[in-house]
PDB file of C-alpha atoms in Angstrom:
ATOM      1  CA  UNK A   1     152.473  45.169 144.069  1.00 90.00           C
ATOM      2  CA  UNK A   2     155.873  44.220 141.983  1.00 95.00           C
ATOM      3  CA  UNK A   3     155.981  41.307 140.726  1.00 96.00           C
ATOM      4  CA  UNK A   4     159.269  38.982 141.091  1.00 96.00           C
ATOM      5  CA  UNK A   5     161.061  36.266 139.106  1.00 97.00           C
ATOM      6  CA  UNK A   6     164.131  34.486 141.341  1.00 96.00           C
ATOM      7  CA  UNK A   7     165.976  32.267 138.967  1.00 95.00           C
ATOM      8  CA  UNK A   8     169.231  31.074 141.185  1.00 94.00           C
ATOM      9  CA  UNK A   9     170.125  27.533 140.860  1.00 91.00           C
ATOM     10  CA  UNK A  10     170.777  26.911 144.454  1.00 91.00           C
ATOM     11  CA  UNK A  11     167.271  26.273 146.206  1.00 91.00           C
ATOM     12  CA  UNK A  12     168.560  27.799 150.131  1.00 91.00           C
ATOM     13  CA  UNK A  13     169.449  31.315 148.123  1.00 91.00           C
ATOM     14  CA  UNK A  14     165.678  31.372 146.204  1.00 92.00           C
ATOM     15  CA  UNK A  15     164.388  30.409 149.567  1.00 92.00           C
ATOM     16  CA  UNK A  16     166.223  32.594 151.598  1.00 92.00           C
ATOM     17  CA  UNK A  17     165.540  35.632 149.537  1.00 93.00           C
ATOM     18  CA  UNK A  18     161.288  34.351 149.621  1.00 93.00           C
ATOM     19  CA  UNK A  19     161.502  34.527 153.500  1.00 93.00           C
ATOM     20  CA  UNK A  20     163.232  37.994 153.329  1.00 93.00           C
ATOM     21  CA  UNK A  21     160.670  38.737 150.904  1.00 94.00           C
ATOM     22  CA  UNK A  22     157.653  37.742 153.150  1.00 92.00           C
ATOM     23  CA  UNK A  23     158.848  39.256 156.730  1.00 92.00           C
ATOM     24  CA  UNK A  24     160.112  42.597 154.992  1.00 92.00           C
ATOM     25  CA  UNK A  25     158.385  43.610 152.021  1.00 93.00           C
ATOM     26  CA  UNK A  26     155.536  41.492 151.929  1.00 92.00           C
ATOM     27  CA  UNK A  27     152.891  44.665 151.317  1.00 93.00           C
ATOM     28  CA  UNK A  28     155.294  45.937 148.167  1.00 93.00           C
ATOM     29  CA  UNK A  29     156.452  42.620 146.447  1.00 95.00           C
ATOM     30  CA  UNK A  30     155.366  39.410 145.821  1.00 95.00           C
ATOM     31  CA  UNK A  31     157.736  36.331 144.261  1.00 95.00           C
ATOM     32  CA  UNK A  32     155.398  34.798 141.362  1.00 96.00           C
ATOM     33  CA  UNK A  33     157.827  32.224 140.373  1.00 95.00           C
ATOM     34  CA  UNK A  34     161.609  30.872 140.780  1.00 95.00           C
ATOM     35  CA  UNK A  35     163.428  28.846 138.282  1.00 95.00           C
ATOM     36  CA  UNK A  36     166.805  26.995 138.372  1.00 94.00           C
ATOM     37  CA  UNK A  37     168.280  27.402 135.086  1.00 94.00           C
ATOM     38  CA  UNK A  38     168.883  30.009 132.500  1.00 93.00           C
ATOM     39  CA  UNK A  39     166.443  28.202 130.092  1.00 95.00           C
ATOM     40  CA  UNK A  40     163.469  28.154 133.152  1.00 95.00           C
ATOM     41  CA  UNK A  41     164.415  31.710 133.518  1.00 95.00           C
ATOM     42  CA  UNK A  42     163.274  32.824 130.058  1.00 96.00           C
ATOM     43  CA  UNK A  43     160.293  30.831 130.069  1.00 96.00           C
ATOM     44  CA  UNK A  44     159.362  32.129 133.330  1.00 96.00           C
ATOM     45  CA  UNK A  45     160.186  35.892 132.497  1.00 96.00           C
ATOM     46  CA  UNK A  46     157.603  35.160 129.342  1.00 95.00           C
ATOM     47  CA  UNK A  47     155.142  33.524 131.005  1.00 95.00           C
ATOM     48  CA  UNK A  48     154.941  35.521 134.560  1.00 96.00           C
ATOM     49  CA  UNK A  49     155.569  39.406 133.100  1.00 95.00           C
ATOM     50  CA  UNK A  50     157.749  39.718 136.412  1.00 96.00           C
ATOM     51  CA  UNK A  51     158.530  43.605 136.660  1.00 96.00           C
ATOM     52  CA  UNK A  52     162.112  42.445 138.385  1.00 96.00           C
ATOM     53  CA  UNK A  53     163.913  39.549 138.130  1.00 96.00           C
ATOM     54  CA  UNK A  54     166.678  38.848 140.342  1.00 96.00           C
ATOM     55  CA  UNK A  55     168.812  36.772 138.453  1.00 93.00           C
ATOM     56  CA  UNK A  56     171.971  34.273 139.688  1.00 92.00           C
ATOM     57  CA  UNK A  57     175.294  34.244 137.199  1.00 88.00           C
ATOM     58  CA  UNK A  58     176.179  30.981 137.311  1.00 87.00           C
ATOM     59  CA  UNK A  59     173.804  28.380 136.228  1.00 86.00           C
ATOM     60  CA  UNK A  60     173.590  25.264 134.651  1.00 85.00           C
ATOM     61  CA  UNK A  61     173.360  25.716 130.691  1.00 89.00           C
ATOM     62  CA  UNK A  62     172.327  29.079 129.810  1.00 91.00           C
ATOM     63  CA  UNK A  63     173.917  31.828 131.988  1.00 90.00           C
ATOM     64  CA  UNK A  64     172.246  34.102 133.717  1.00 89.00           C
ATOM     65  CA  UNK A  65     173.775  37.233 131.247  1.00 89.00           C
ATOM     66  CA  UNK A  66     172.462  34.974 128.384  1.00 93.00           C
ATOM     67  CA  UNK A  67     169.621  34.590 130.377  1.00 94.00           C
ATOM     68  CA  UNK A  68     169.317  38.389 130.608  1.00 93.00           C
ATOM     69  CA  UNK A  69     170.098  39.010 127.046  1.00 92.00           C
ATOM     70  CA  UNK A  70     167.209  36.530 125.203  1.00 94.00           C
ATOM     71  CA  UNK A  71     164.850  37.866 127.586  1.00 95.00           C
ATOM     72  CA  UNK A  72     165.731  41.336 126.634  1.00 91.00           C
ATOM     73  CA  UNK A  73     165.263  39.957 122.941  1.00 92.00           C
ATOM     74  CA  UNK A  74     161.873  38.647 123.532  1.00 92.00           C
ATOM     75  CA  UNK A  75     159.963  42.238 124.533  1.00 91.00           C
ATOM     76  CA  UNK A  76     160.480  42.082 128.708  1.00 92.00           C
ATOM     77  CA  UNK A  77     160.841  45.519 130.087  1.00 90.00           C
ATOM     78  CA  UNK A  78     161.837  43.644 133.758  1.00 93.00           C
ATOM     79  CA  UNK A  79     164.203  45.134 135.911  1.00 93.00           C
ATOM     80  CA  UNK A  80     167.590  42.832 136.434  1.00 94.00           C
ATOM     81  CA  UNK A  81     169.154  42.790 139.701  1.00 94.00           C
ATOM     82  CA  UNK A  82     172.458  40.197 139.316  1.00 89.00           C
ATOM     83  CA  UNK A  83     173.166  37.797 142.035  1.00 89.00           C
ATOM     84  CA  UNK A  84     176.605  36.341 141.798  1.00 83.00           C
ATOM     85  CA  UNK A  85     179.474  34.515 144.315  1.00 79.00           C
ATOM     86  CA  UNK A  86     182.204  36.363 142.114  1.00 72.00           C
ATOM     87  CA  UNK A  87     183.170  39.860 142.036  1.00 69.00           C
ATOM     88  CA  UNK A  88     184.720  40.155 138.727  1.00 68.00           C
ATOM     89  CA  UNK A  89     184.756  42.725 136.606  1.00 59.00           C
ATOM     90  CA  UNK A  90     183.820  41.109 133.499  1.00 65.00           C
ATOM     91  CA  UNK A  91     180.770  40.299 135.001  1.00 68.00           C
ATOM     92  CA  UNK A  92     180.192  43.584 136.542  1.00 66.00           C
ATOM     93  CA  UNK A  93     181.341  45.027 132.342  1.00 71.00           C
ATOM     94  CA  UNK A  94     178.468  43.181 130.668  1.00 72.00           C
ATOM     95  CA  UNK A  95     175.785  43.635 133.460  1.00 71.00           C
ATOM     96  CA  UNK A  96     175.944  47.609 133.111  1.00 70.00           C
ATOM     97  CA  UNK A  97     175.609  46.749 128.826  1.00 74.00           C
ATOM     98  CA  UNK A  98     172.603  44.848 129.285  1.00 77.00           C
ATOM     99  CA  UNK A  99     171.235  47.619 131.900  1.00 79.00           C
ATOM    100  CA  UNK A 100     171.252  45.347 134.839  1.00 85.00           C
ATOM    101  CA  UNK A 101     169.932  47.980 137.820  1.00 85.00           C
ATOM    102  CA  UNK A 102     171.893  46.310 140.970  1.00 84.00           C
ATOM    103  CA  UNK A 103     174.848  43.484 141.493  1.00 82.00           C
ATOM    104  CA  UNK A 104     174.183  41.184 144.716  1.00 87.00           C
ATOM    105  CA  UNK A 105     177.032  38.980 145.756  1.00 86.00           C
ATOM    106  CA  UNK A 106     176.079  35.840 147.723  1.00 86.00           C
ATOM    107  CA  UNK A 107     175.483  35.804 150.344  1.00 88.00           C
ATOM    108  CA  UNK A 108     172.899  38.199 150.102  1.00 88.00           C
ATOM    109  CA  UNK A 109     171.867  40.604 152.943  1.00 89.00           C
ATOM    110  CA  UNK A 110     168.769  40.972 154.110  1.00 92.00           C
ATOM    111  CA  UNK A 111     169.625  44.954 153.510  1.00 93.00           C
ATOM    112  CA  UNK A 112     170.974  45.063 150.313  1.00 92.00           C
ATOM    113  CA  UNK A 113     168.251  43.346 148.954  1.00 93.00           C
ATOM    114  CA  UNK A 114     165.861  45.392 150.525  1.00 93.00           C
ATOM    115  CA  UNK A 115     167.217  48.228 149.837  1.00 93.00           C
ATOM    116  CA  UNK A 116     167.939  46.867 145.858  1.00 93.00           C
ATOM    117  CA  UNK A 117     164.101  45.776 145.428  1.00 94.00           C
ATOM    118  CA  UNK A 118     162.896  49.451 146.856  1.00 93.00           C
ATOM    119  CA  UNK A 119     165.579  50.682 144.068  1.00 93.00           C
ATOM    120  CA  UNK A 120     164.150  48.412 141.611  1.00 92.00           C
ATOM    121  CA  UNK A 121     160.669  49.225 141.834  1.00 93.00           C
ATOM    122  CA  UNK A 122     161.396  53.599 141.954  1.00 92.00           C
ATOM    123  CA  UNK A 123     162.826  52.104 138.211  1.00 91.00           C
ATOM    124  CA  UNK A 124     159.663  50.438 137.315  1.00 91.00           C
ATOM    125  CA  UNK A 125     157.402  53.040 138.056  1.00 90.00           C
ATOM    126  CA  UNK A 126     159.706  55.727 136.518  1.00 89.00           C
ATOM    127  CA  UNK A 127     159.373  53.732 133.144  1.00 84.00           C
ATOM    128  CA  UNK A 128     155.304  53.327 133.411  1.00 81.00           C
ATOM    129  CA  UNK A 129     155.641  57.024 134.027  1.00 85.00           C
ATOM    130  CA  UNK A 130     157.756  57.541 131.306  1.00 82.00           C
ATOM    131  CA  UNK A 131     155.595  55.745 129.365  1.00 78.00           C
ATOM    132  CA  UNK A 132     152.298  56.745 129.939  1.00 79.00           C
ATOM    133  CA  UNK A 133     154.085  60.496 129.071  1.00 81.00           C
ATOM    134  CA  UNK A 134     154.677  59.159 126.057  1.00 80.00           C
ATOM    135  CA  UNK A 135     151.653  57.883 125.030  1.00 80.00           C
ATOM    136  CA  UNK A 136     149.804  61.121 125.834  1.00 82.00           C
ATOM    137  CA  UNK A 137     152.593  62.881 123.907  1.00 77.00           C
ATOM    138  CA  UNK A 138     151.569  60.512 120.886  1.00 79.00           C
ATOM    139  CA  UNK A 139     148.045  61.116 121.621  1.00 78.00           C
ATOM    140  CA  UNK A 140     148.548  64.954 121.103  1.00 78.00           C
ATOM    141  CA  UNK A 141     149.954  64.459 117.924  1.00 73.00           C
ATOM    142  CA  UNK A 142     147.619  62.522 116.329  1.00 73.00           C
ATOM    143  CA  UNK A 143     144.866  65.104 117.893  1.00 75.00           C
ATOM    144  CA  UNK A 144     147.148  67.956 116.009  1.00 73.00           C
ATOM    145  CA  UNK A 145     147.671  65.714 112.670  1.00 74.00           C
ATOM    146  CA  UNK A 146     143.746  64.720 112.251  1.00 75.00           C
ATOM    147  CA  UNK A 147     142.993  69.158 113.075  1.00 75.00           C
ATOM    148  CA  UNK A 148     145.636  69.761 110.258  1.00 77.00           C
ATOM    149  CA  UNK A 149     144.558  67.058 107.848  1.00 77.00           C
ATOM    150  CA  UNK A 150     140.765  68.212 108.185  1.00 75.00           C
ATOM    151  CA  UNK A 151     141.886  71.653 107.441  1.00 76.00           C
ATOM    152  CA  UNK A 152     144.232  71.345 104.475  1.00 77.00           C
ATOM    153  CA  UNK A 153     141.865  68.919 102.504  1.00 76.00           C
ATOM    154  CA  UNK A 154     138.387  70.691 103.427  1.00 72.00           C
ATOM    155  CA  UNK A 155     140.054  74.086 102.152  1.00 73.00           C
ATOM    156  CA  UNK A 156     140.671  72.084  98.977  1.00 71.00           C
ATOM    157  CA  UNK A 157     137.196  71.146  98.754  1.00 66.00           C
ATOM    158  CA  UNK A 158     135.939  74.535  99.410  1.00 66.00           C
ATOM    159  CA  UNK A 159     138.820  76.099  97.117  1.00 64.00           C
ATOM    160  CA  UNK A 160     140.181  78.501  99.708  1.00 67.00           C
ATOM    161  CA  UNK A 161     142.946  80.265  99.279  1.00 64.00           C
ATOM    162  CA  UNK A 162     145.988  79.437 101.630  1.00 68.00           C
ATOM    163  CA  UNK A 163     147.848  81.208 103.275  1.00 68.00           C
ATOM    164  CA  UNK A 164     150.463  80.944 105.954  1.00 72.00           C
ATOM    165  CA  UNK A 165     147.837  78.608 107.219  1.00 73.00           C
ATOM    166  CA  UNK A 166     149.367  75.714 104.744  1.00 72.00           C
ATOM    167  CA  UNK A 167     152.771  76.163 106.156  1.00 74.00           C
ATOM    168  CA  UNK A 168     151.500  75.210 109.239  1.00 76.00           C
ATOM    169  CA  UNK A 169     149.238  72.250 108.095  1.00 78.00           C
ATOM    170  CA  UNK A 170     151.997  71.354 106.165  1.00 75.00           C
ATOM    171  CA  UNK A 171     154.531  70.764 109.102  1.00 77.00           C
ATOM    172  CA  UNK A 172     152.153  69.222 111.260  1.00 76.00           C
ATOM    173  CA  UNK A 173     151.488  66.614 108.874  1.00 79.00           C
ATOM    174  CA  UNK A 174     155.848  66.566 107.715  1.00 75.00           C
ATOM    175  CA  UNK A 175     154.539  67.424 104.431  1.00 77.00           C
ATOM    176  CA  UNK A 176     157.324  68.808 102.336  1.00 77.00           C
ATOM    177  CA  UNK A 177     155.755  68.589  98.714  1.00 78.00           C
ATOM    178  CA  UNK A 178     155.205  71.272  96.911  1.00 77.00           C
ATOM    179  CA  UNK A 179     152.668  69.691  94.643  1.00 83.00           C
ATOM    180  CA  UNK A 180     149.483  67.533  94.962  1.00 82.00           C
ATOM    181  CA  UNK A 181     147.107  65.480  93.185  1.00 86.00           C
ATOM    182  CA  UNK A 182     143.554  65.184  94.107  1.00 84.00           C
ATOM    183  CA  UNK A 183     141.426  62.063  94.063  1.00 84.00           C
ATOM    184  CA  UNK A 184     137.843  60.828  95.230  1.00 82.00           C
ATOM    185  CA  UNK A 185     137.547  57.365  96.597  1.00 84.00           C
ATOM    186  CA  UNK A 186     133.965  55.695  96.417  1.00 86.00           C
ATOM    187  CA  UNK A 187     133.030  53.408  98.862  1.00 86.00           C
ATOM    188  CA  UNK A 188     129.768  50.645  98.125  1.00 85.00           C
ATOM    189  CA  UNK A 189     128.766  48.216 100.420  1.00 84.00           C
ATOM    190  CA  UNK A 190     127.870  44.266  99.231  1.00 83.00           C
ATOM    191  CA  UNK A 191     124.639  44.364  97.404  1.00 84.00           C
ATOM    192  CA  UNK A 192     121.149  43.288 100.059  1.00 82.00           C
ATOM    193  CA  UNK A 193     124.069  43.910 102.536  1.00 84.00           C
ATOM    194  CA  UNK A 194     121.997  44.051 106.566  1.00 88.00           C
ATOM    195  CA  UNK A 195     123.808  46.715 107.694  1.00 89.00           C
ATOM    196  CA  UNK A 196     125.171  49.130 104.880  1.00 86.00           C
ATOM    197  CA  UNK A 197     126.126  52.220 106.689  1.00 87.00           C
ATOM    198  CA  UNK A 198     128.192  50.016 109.409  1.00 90.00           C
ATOM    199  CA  UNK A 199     129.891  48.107 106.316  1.00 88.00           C
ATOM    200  CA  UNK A 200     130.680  51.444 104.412  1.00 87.00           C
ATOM    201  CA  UNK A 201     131.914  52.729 107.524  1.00 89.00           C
ATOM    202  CA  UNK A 202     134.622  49.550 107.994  1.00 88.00           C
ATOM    203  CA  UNK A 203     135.712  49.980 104.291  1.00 88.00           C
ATOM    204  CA  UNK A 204     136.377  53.373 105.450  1.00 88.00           C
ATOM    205  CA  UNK A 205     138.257  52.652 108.318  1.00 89.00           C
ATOM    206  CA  UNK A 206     140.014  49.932 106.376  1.00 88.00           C
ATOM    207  CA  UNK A 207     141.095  52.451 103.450  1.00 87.00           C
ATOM    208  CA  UNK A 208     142.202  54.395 106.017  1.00 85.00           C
ATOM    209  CA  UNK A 209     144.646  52.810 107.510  1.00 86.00           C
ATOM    210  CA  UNK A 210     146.038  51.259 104.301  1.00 85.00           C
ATOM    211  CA  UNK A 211     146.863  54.799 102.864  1.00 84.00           C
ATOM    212  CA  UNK A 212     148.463  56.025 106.446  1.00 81.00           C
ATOM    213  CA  UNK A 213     150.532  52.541 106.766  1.00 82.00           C
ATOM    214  CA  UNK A 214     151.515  51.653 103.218  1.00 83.00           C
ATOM    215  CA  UNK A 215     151.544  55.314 101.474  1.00 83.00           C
ATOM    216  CA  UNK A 216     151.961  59.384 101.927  1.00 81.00           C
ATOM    217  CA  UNK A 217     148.522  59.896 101.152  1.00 85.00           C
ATOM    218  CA  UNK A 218     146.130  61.704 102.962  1.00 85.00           C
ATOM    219  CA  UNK A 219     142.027  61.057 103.760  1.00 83.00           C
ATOM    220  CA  UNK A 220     139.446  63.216 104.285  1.00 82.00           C
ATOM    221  CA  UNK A 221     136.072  62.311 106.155  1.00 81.00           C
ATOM    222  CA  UNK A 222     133.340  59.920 104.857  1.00 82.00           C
ATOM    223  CA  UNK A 223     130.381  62.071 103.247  1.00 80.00           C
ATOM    224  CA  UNK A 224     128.340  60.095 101.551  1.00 82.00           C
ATOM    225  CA  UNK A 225     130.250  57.234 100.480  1.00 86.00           C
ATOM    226  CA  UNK A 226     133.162  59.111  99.109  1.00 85.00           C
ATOM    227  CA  UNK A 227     136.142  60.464 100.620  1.00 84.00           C
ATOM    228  CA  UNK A 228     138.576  63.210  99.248  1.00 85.00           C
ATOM    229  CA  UNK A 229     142.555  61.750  98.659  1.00 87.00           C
ATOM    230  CA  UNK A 230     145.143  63.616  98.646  1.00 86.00           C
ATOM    231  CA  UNK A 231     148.420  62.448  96.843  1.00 87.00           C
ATOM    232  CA  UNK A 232     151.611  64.964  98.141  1.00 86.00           C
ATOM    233  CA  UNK A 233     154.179  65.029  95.172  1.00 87.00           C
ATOM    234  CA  UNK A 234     157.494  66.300  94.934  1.00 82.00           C
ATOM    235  CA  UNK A 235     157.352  67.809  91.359  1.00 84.00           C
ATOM    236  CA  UNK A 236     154.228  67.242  88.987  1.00 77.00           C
ATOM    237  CA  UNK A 237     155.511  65.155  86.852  1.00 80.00           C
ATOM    238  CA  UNK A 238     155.091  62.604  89.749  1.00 82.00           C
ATOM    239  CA  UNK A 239     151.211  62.119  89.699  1.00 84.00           C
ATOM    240  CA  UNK A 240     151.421  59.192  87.444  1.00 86.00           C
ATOM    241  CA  UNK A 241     153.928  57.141  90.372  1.00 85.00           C
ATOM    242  CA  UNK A 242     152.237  58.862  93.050  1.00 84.00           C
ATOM    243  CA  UNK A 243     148.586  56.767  91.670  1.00 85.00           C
ATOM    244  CA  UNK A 244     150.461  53.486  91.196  1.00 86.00           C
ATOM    245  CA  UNK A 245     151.870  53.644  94.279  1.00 82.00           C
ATOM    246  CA  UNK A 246     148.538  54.486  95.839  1.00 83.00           C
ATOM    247  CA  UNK A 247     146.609  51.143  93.294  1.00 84.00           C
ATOM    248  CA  UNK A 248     149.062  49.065  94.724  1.00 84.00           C
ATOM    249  CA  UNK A 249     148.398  49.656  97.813  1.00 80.00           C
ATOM    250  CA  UNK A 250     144.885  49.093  97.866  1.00 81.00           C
ATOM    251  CA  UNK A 251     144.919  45.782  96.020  1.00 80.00           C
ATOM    252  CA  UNK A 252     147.486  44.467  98.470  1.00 76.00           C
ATOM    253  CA  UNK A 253     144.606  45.634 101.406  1.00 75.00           C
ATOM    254  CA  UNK A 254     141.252  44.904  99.481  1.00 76.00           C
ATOM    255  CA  UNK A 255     141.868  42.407  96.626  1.00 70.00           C
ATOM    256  CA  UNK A 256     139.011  41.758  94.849  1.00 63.00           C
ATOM    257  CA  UNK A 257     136.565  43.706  97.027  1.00 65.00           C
ATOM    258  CA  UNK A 258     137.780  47.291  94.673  1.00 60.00           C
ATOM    259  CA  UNK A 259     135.762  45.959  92.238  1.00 54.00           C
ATOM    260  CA  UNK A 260     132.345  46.644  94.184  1.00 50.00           C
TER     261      UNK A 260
END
């Protein structure tokens, strides 16, 4: 079910398009909300999450390619179909910018809306498709970057010899140092702490994601309350940046709770 936003300021076109709505489409679409101004409009789109938002021209204040444009701005990923009296090209100009999908003109048939809502909602679910590819593509890579992190840093613990095998830990991490310092980190939990293994386990996680976020760094698993670090550098002579970089990092994620 697709969710609409009308935002026309004449009440016979929002209610004209609801009936169409109802008698034609009623098992695809549903209208959650209509507003009357440009202003209404935005706060609707960020309130409802519409998927499409058919949206009039002319309004009172804000217009509806402001309209458009802020809500845009403010994260929606709504389809825009245009609804306008005037067949200008102007209009028509700065609709295609902002990547409005269809342009109405009033009065507006009971088949070109139709047909404009079906073509709005093959665009939604292409983009949730399109999405959802995406975030199994991202997925895959971090799969691929935690197999090839494991392996570079546990054949550093073990001292193995590498081969063409760092090459290719090396570009699926988008490592291009030459050079790297190695570091244990220590984790302790809070002394007559009721759950020590969870806590260590948090400062873990935590430590974790401050090296990925705030550094080039890499982590190896927890064993024991320690952790290998390794600290890609460009030349040697880097190690002494490469650990200030990495202190200043921490402090600005754990504060006082390094000195534990």
């Amino acid at each position: 079910m697709k969710r609409i936003l009308v935002a026309d300021d004449e009440r016979p076109v929002s209610e004209s398009i609801a009936i169409i709505v109802r008698r034609e489409l009623a098992s695809d679409f549903e209208i959650v909300g209509t507003a009357l101004s440009g202003k209404e409009a935005i706060e609707k789109a960020q309130a409802l999450a519409p998927d499409i938002v058919l949206m009039d021209v002319r309004m009172p204040g804000i217009t509806g390619l402001e309209a458009i444009r802020e809500i845009r701005k403010r994260g929606s990923e709504a389809v825009f179909i245009l609804v306008t009296a005037y067949e200008r090209f102007d209009i028509a100009k700065e609709a295609v910018e902002l990547g409005v999908l269809e342009y109405l003109l009033k009065p507006v048939s009971k088949d070109r809306l139709v047909a404009a809502l079906r073509g709005a909602a093959a665009a939604v679910e292409r983009r949730a498709e399109l999405d959802s590819r995406e975030i199994e593509h991202r997925e895959r890579e971090e799969v691929s970057r935690a197999f090839a992190e494991a392996a570079l840093l546990d054949g550093i613990v073990l001292g193995e010899r590498f081969g063409p095998e760092l090459e290719r830990c090396k570009a699926a991490l988008g490592l291009d140092a030459d050079f790297g310092l190695a570091v244990a980190a220590a984790f302790l939990p809070a002394p007559g702490s009721p759950e020590p293994d969870a806590e260590l386990r948090g400062l873990y996680e935590r430590f974790r994601a401050a090296l990925r976020y705030k550094t080039e760094a890499l982590s190896g698993p927890l064993a024991r309350g320690r952790c290998l670090v390794l600290l890609p550098l460009e030349k040697a002579a880097d190690a002494a940046r490469a650990i200030e970089d990495l202190e200043s990092a921490l402090d600005a994620s754990f504060g006082e709770e390094r000195g534990r």
